[in-house]
Amino acid sequence: MDTRTLFRRNPDLLLEWDDDSGSVLVDSRSGRKFVAKPELVDLLGRLDGPLTADELNARWPHQTDADTTRTLLERLASAGIVRHDDKEDTEPAADGLTPYERACHAGAGRGPLPGTRRGTPPPARLCHPEATGTVPLPDARDLPSRALAEVLSERRSVRDFAAEPVPLMLLAAFLDRSARVRGYLPPRSYEQTQRPAPSGGARHSLEIYLVARDVEQLPPGAYHYDAFDHALHRLSDWNDDLAALQHRTITLPALLNEAPPAGLYLASRADRTGWKYAGMALSMIYRDTGCLLQTMCLTATDLGLASCPTGRMEVPVSAPFLQPYEQRLLHVGNLALGLPDPAATTTAPTPTELPAGA
Ligand SMILES: Cc1cc2nc3c(=O)[nH]c(=O)nc-3n(C[C@H](O)[C@H](O)[C@H](O)COP(=O)(O)O)c2cc1C
């Protein structure tokens, strides 16, 4: 055995509490589990940098003989609990994911867990009884629409907004076309709805909150979009906290010069998806978010609205008007919305042409 061999802890190992075996070490990449004996956890705690068996032995009070430590490390290496510290291991993970992200992905691949779909599914509809008023949205079905191919080729993330209010009719058309509930899917007891964007298992966990700074006929403030009644329920007046939320979730991440006239704050009622997909629910929710954002971006382009998604997520839910729902909602994304600035020479980068044959 080479005494210069360097060892270090498998960086994908996470400590978990298991119902049957007590604490276990889980390799987040492979999903393999190992009993987490206290001496082993202690040894691994000392192995986060590359060490030879001699170096580890000098630091680890449980061993006094370097050869025994080396034999133990080789056994742990063949089990995948420690690694030989070769070049590949000293470089950052090639996929750029943390062990927690890999664990989440691996879990999603194994899900859903047994025992899902038990009990009554959470309702498809979230009501806000604390709302202080309701704004029915106008019927915008007569607004024209363009060819899909044209809309797809024009869609861009636009970050230059006109200093004009968003017409309520355009906002109504936008919400109607991108998010309104069209009906329930059978069986009715499953609380599954059909909407413009697809959703895993038709669970549709995403709730849409409008942070309206400058929308025609709408007092500035925060609103919940009622996708069943096609109405806005008023949750908050405009105030400094709302302005700060808009700044953190949209203006700053999209590098805008000023707040957009309107923004959407998307939040998931995770239990709706978890009822059917526990174990892979988070990944389902993220994918649903992508589907909804894309549907919204295309709808905005079709209607001549400027939109830009932002990926900022605040944990726990930080919208001041959602404080009572902090335990029930996950913030998953945002969309800036407004009329495009006609004077703007677009700040969106132009793609370079693909070389022939690429
Ligand atoms: C999930 C997601 C998150 C995004 N987050 C941001 C963001 O935080 N800030 C931003 O300026 N753009 C954001 N964007 C927009 C992208 O930067 C944009 O789509 C990309 O640059 C390509 O440009 P295009 O949309 O005009 O084709 C996001 C897009 C997606 C799909």
Coordinates of C-alpha atoms and ligand atoms in Angstrom, one line a residue, residues 154-159 249-256 289-290 293-294 297 307-312 332-334 348-349, ligand 1:
E154 CA -40.5 37.4 -31.5
R155 CA -40.4 36.3 -27.8
R156 CA -37.7 38.0 -25.9
S157 CA -37.1 38.9 -22.2
V158 CA -37.7 42.7 -22.4
R159 CA -36.3 44.9 -19.7
T249 CA -37.5 40.1 -6.7
I250 CA -37.7 41.9 -10.0
T251 CA -35.9 45.3 -10.3
L252 CA -32.6 44.1 -8.9
P253 CA -32.3 40.6 -10.5
A254 CA -33.4 41.9 -13.9
L255 CA -31.0 44.9 -13.6
L256 CA -33.9 47.3 -14.4
T289 CA -43.2 27.0 -12.9
G290 CA -41.2 26.8 -16.1
L293 CA -43.6 31.2 -17.1
Q294 CA -43.2 30.2 -20.7
C297 CA -44.0 35.0 -21.8
S307 CA -42.2 40.6 -19.9
C308 CA -39.1 39.3 -18.2
P309 CA -38.9 36.3 -15.9
T310 CA -36.7 36.5 -12.8
G311 CA -35.5 33.5 -10.9
R312 CA -35.2 35.1 -7.5
V332 CA -40.9 30.0 -7.0
G333 CA -40.5 32.9 -9.4
N334 CA -41.5 36.3 -10.8
A348 CA -31.6 42.4 -24.8
P349 CA -28.4 41.0 -26.4
Ligands
LIG1 C1 -36.1 30.5 -14.9 C2 -35.6 31.8 -15.4 C3 -35.1 32.7 -14.6 C4 -34.6 33.9 -15.1 N1 -34.1 34.8 -14.2 C5 -33.7 36.1 -14.7 C6 -33.3 37.0 -13.8 O1 -33.2 36.8 -12.6 N2 -32.9 38.2 -14.3 C7 -32.9 38.5 -15.6 O2 -32.5 39.6 -16.0 N3 -33.4 37.6 -16.5 C8 -33.8 36.4 -16.1 N4 -34.3 35.4 -16.9 C9 -34.3 35.8 -18.4 C10 -33.1 35.2 -19.1 O3 -32.0 36.0 -18.8 C11 -33.4 35.2 -20.6 O4 -34.4 34.3 -20.9 C12 -32.1 34.9 -21.4 O5 -31.1 35.9 -21.2 C13 -32.4 34.7 -22.9 O6 -33.0 35.8 -23.4 P1 -34.4 35.8 -24.1 O7 -35.4 35.5 -23.1 O8 -34.6 37.3 -24.6 O9 -34.4 34.8 -25.2 C14 -34.7 34.2 -16.5 C15 -35.2 33.3 -17.3 C16 -35.7 32.0 -16.8 C17 -36.3 31.0 -17.8

